[in-house]
Amino acid sequence: MISSCYKLTYDPAGTPVVLLDYGDRIEAEPELLLAKTVEVIPLVDAAAPFLRVARNAVVTFTVGRALDAATDKDARAAVLSALVMAQAANKKPLRVELLGYSDRYWQFANATITAHRIKRYLETPKARWVQSLDIVATGLTQTGP
């Protein structure tokens, strides 16, 4: 596992929930996939069709982090509490901050959790569990330089 250099805050101006924080143990860096809506329009006697690119850009990614609890019982309770938070997630802004960049941040206008996977991490004597969140987000902007 590696340390996160990202901080992801869901609903930063409302009731903020930190989904990933600096220094959290993560299995891998988030892999961001941007998908756009494209209409392919066939043209008569043309060498290639016309592509109409819409502004509907959607970003999907998964973040996974390892969390520790004091006891095995506490870890299992934290798992269930995390499920309650994930199922209540509606569309809200999602702020992305990078370690070392205090003068800027990136924010999705709308984001939601589409899947939430939890597994116990049994390869350590600690009461550890791994939380993975699939996120769909739109409207990415940058604030700052």
PDB file of C-alpha atoms in Angstrom:
ATOM      1  CA  MET A   1       0.000   0.000   0.000  1.00  0.00           C
ATOM      2  CA  ILE A   2       1.067   3.575  -0.658  1.00  0.00           C
ATOM      3  CA  SER A   3       0.221   6.925   0.988  1.00  0.00           C
ATOM      4  CA  SER A   4      -2.352   9.167  -0.648  1.00  0.00           C
ATOM      5  CA  CYS A   5      -1.325  12.598  -1.887  1.00  0.00           C
ATOM      6  CA  TYR A   6      -5.005  13.364  -2.611  1.00  0.00           C
ATOM      7  CA  LYS A   7      -7.768  14.737  -0.419  1.00  0.00           C
ATOM      8  CA  LEU A   8     -11.318  14.158  -1.684  1.00  0.00           C
ATOM      9  CA  THR A   9     -14.071  16.031   0.137  1.00  0.00           C
ATOM     10  CA  TYR A  10     -17.687  15.247  -0.710  1.00  0.00           C
ATOM     11  CA  ASP A  11     -20.086  18.193  -0.215  1.00  0.00           C
ATOM     12  CA  PRO A  12     -17.329  20.621   0.907  1.00  0.00           C
ATOM     13  CA  ALA A  13     -19.633  23.627   1.444  1.00  0.00           C
ATOM     14  CA  GLY A  14     -22.433  21.638   3.106  1.00  0.00           C
ATOM     15  CA  THR A  15     -21.812  18.727   5.437  1.00  0.00           C
ATOM     16  CA  PRO A  16     -18.292  17.767   4.351  1.00  0.00           C
ATOM     17  CA  VAL A  17     -17.277  14.106   4.294  1.00  0.00           C
ATOM     18  CA  VAL A  18     -13.616  13.323   3.604  1.00  0.00           C
ATOM     19  CA  LEU A  19     -13.637  10.261   1.351  1.00  0.00           C
ATOM     20  CA  LEU A  20      -9.850  10.159   1.067  1.00  0.00           C
ATOM     21  CA  ASP A  21      -7.287  12.152   3.039  1.00  0.00           C
ATOM     22  CA  TYR A  22      -3.599  12.922   2.754  1.00  0.00           C
ATOM     23  CA  GLY A  23      -1.547  10.031   4.084  1.00  0.00           C
ATOM     24  CA  ASP A  24      -4.358   7.454   3.912  1.00  0.00           C
ATOM     25  CA  ARG A  25      -3.114   4.030   2.904  1.00  0.00           C
ATOM     26  CA  ILE A  26      -4.350   3.338  -0.628  1.00  0.00           C
ATOM     27  CA  GLU A  27      -3.995   0.290  -2.840  1.00  0.00           C
ATOM     28  CA  ALA A  28      -3.338   2.353  -5.974  1.00  0.00           C
ATOM     29  CA  GLU A  29      -3.572   5.860  -7.380  1.00  0.00           C
ATOM     30  CA  PRO A  30      -7.064   6.720  -8.641  1.00  0.00           C
ATOM     31  CA  GLU A  31      -7.432   6.044 -12.375  1.00  0.00           C
ATOM     32  CA  LEU A  32      -9.633   8.756 -13.851  1.00  0.00           C
ATOM     33  CA  LEU A  33     -11.685   7.952 -16.957  1.00  0.00           C
ATOM     34  CA  LEU A  34     -13.213  10.872 -18.872  1.00  0.00           C
ATOM     35  CA  ALA A  35     -15.979   9.911 -21.302  1.00  0.00           C
ATOM     36  CA  LYS A  36     -17.726  12.310 -23.669  1.00  0.00           C
ATOM     37  CA  THR A  37     -20.912  11.919 -25.651  1.00  0.00           C
ATOM     38  CA  VAL A  38     -20.118  11.701 -29.356  1.00  0.00           C
ATOM     39  CA  GLU A  39     -22.666  11.494 -32.155  1.00  0.00           C
ATOM     40  CA  VAL A  40     -21.384   9.828 -35.329  1.00  0.00           C
ATOM     41  CA  ILE A  41     -23.173  11.231 -38.386  1.00  0.00           C
ATOM     42  CA  PRO A  42     -22.693   9.328 -41.648  1.00  0.00           C
ATOM     43  CA  LEU A  43     -22.117  11.565 -44.663  1.00  0.00           C
ATOM     44  CA  VAL A  44     -22.998  10.503 -48.211  1.00  0.00           C
ATOM     45  CA  ASP A  45     -19.885   9.929 -50.351  1.00  0.00           C
ATOM     46  CA  ALA A  46     -17.560  11.160 -47.596  1.00  0.00           C
ATOM     47  CA  ALA A  47     -14.307   9.476 -46.630  1.00  0.00           C
ATOM     48  CA  ALA A  48     -15.296   9.652 -42.963  1.00  0.00           C
ATOM     49  CA  PRO A  49     -18.390  10.449 -40.921  1.00  0.00           C
ATOM     50  CA  PHE A  50     -18.879  13.736 -39.096  1.00  0.00           C
ATOM     51  CA  LEU A  51     -18.295  13.641 -35.359  1.00  0.00           C
ATOM     52  CA  ARG A  52     -20.430  15.894 -33.190  1.00  0.00           C
ATOM     53  CA  VAL A  53     -18.844  16.096 -29.749  1.00  0.00           C
ATOM     54  CA  ALA A  54     -21.242  17.081 -26.989  1.00  0.00           C
ATOM     55  CA  ARG A  55     -20.194  18.851 -23.813  1.00  0.00           C
ATOM     56  CA  ASN A  56     -21.492  15.981 -21.665  1.00  0.00           C
ATOM     57  CA  ALA A  57     -18.212  14.911 -20.051  1.00  0.00           C
ATOM     58  CA  VAL A  58     -18.406  12.324 -17.281  1.00  0.00           C
ATOM     59  CA  VAL A  59     -15.490  11.223 -15.124  1.00  0.00           C
ATOM     60  CA  THR A  60     -15.551   7.856 -13.361  1.00  0.00           C
ATOM     61  CA  PHE A  61     -12.989   6.536 -10.926  1.00  0.00           C
ATOM     62  CA  THR A  62     -12.500   4.296  -7.930  1.00  0.00           C
ATOM     63  CA  VAL A  63     -10.744   5.179  -4.709  1.00  0.00           C
ATOM     64  CA  GLY A  64      -9.831   2.589  -2.142  1.00  0.00           C
ATOM     65  CA  ARG A  65      -8.340   3.184   1.268  1.00  0.00           C
ATOM     66  CA  ALA A  66      -7.351   1.034   4.202  1.00  0.00           C
ATOM     67  CA  LEU A  67      -8.698   2.056   7.595  1.00  0.00           C
ATOM     68  CA  ASP A  68      -7.809   0.795  11.049  1.00  0.00           C
ATOM     69  CA  ALA A  69     -10.019   0.409  14.090  1.00  0.00           C
ATOM     70  CA  ALA A  70      -9.142  -0.277  17.713  1.00  0.00           C
ATOM     71  CA  THR A  71     -10.740  -3.729  17.721  1.00  0.00           C
ATOM     72  CA  ASP A  72     -12.222  -6.194  15.274  1.00  0.00           C
ATOM     73  CA  LYS A  73     -15.678  -5.347  16.626  1.00  0.00           C
ATOM     74  CA  ASP A  74     -15.056  -1.619  15.987  1.00  0.00           C
ATOM     75  CA  ALA A  75     -13.900  -2.373  12.430  1.00  0.00           C
ATOM     76  CA  ARG A  76     -17.115  -4.243  11.670  1.00  0.00           C
ATOM     77  CA  ALA A  77     -19.216  -1.389  13.110  1.00  0.00           C
ATOM     78  CA  ALA A  78     -17.240   1.118  10.999  1.00  0.00           C
ATOM     79  CA  VAL A  79     -17.957  -0.992   7.903  1.00  0.00           C
ATOM     80  CA  LEU A  80     -21.701  -0.768   8.508  1.00  0.00           C
ATOM     81  CA  SER A  81     -21.551   2.969   9.297  1.00  0.00           C
ATOM     82  CA  ALA A  82     -19.670   3.532   6.025  1.00  0.00           C
ATOM     83  CA  LEU A  83     -22.435   1.706   4.153  1.00  0.00           C
ATOM     84  CA  VAL A  84     -25.038   4.013   5.708  1.00  0.00           C
ATOM     85  CA  MET A  85     -23.065   7.062   4.501  1.00  0.00           C
ATOM     86  CA  ALA A  86     -22.611   5.642   0.998  1.00  0.00           C
ATOM     87  CA  GLN A  87     -26.250   4.717   0.492  1.00  0.00           C
ATOM     88  CA  ALA A  88     -27.344   8.213   1.564  1.00  0.00           C
ATOM     89  CA  ALA A  89     -24.961   9.860  -0.907  1.00  0.00           C
ATOM     90  CA  ASN A  90     -26.838  12.030  -3.350  1.00  0.00           C
ATOM     91  CA  LYS A  91     -25.289  14.255  -5.986  1.00  0.00           C
ATOM     92  CA  LYS A  92     -23.084  16.874  -4.348  1.00  0.00           C
ATOM     93  CA  PRO A  93     -19.904  18.750  -5.246  1.00  0.00           C
ATOM     94  CA  LEU A  94     -16.622  16.870  -4.809  1.00  0.00           C
ATOM     95  CA  ARG A  95     -13.430  18.815  -4.071  1.00  0.00           C
ATOM     96  CA  VAL A  96     -10.046  17.357  -5.032  1.00  0.00           C
ATOM     97  CA  GLU A  97      -6.926  18.726  -3.354  1.00  0.00           C
ATOM     98  CA  LEU A  98      -3.322  17.693  -3.962  1.00  0.00           C
ATOM     99  CA  LEU A  99      -0.632  17.595  -1.313  1.00  0.00           C
ATOM    100  CA  GLY A 100       1.744  20.516  -1.794  1.00  0.00           C
ATOM    101  CA  TYR A 101      -0.715  22.724  -3.715  1.00  0.00           C
ATOM    102  CA  SER A 102      -2.285  25.010  -1.127  1.00  0.00           C
ATOM    103  CA  ASP A 103      -2.999  27.711  -3.733  1.00  0.00           C
ATOM    104  CA  ARG A 104      -5.449  25.675  -5.836  1.00  0.00           C
ATOM    105  CA  TYR A 105      -7.984  22.887  -5.867  1.00  0.00           C
ATOM    106  CA  TRP A 106     -10.205  21.140  -8.389  1.00  0.00           C
ATOM    107  CA  GLN A 107     -13.915  20.621  -7.944  1.00  0.00           C
ATOM    108  CA  PHE A 108     -16.589  18.562  -9.641  1.00  0.00           C
ATOM    109  CA  ALA A 109     -19.957  20.353  -9.697  1.00  0.00           C
ATOM    110  CA  ASN A 110     -21.788  17.056  -9.172  1.00  0.00           C
ATOM    111  CA  ALA A 111     -20.583  13.693  -7.946  1.00  0.00           C
ATOM    112  CA  THR A 112     -22.132  10.616  -6.417  1.00  0.00           C
ATOM    113  CA  ILE A 113     -21.035   7.234  -5.129  1.00  0.00           C
ATOM    114  CA  THR A 114     -22.349   4.503  -7.420  1.00  0.00           C
ATOM    115  CA  ALA A 115     -20.821   1.501  -5.671  1.00  0.00           C
ATOM    116  CA  HIS A 116     -19.286   0.841  -2.289  1.00  0.00           C
ATOM    117  CA  ARG A 117     -17.199  -2.252  -1.634  1.00  0.00           C
ATOM    118  CA  ILE A 118     -15.769  -3.219   1.726  1.00  0.00           C
ATOM    119  CA  LYS A 119     -13.514  -6.075   2.658  1.00  0.00           C
ATOM    120  CA  ARG A 120     -11.635  -6.991   5.782  1.00  0.00           C
ATOM    121  CA  TYR A 121      -7.867  -6.826   5.346  1.00  0.00           C
ATOM    122  CA  LEU A 122      -6.633  -9.921   7.130  1.00  0.00           C
ATOM    123  CA  GLU A 123      -2.932  -9.717   6.216  1.00  0.00           C
ATOM    124  CA  THR A 124      -2.130  -7.666   9.317  1.00  0.00           C
ATOM    125  CA  PRO A 125      -2.779  -8.212  13.031  1.00  0.00           C
ATOM    126  CA  LYS A 126      -4.577  -4.846  13.141  1.00  0.00           C
ATOM    127  CA  ALA A 127      -8.354  -4.500  12.825  1.00  0.00           C
ATOM    128  CA  ARG A 128      -8.076  -3.197   9.250  1.00  0.00           C
ATOM    129  CA  TRP A 129     -10.643  -2.928   6.488  1.00  0.00           C
ATOM    130  CA  VAL A 130     -10.479  -1.637   2.922  1.00  0.00           C
ATOM    131  CA  GLN A 131     -13.177   0.684   1.604  1.00  0.00           C
ATOM    132  CA  SER A 132     -13.522   1.135  -2.181  1.00  0.00           C
ATOM    133  CA  LEU A 133     -15.839   3.748  -3.664  1.00  0.00           C
ATOM    134  CA  ASP A 134     -16.853   4.001  -7.319  1.00  0.00           C
ATOM    135  CA  ILE A 135     -17.553   7.640  -8.106  1.00  0.00           C
ATOM    136  CA  VAL A 136     -19.234   9.310 -11.083  1.00  0.00           C
ATOM    137  CA  ALA A 137     -18.593  13.038 -11.414  1.00  0.00           C
ATOM    138  CA  THR A 138     -19.255  15.898 -13.850  1.00  0.00           C
ATOM    139  CA  GLY A 139     -18.367  19.555 -14.278  1.00  0.00           C
ATOM    140  CA  LEU A 140     -14.690  19.676 -13.321  1.00  0.00           C
ATOM    141  CA  THR A 141     -13.217  23.139 -12.728  1.00  0.00           C
ATOM    142  CA  GLN A 142     -10.008  24.459 -11.211  1.00  0.00           C
ATOM    143  CA  THR A 143      -9.832  27.230  -8.613  1.00  0.00           C
ATOM    144  CA  GLY A 144      -6.493  28.998  -8.331  1.00  0.00           C
ATOM    145  CA  PRO A 145      -3.511  29.317 -10.687  1.00  0.00           C
TER     146      PRO A 145
END
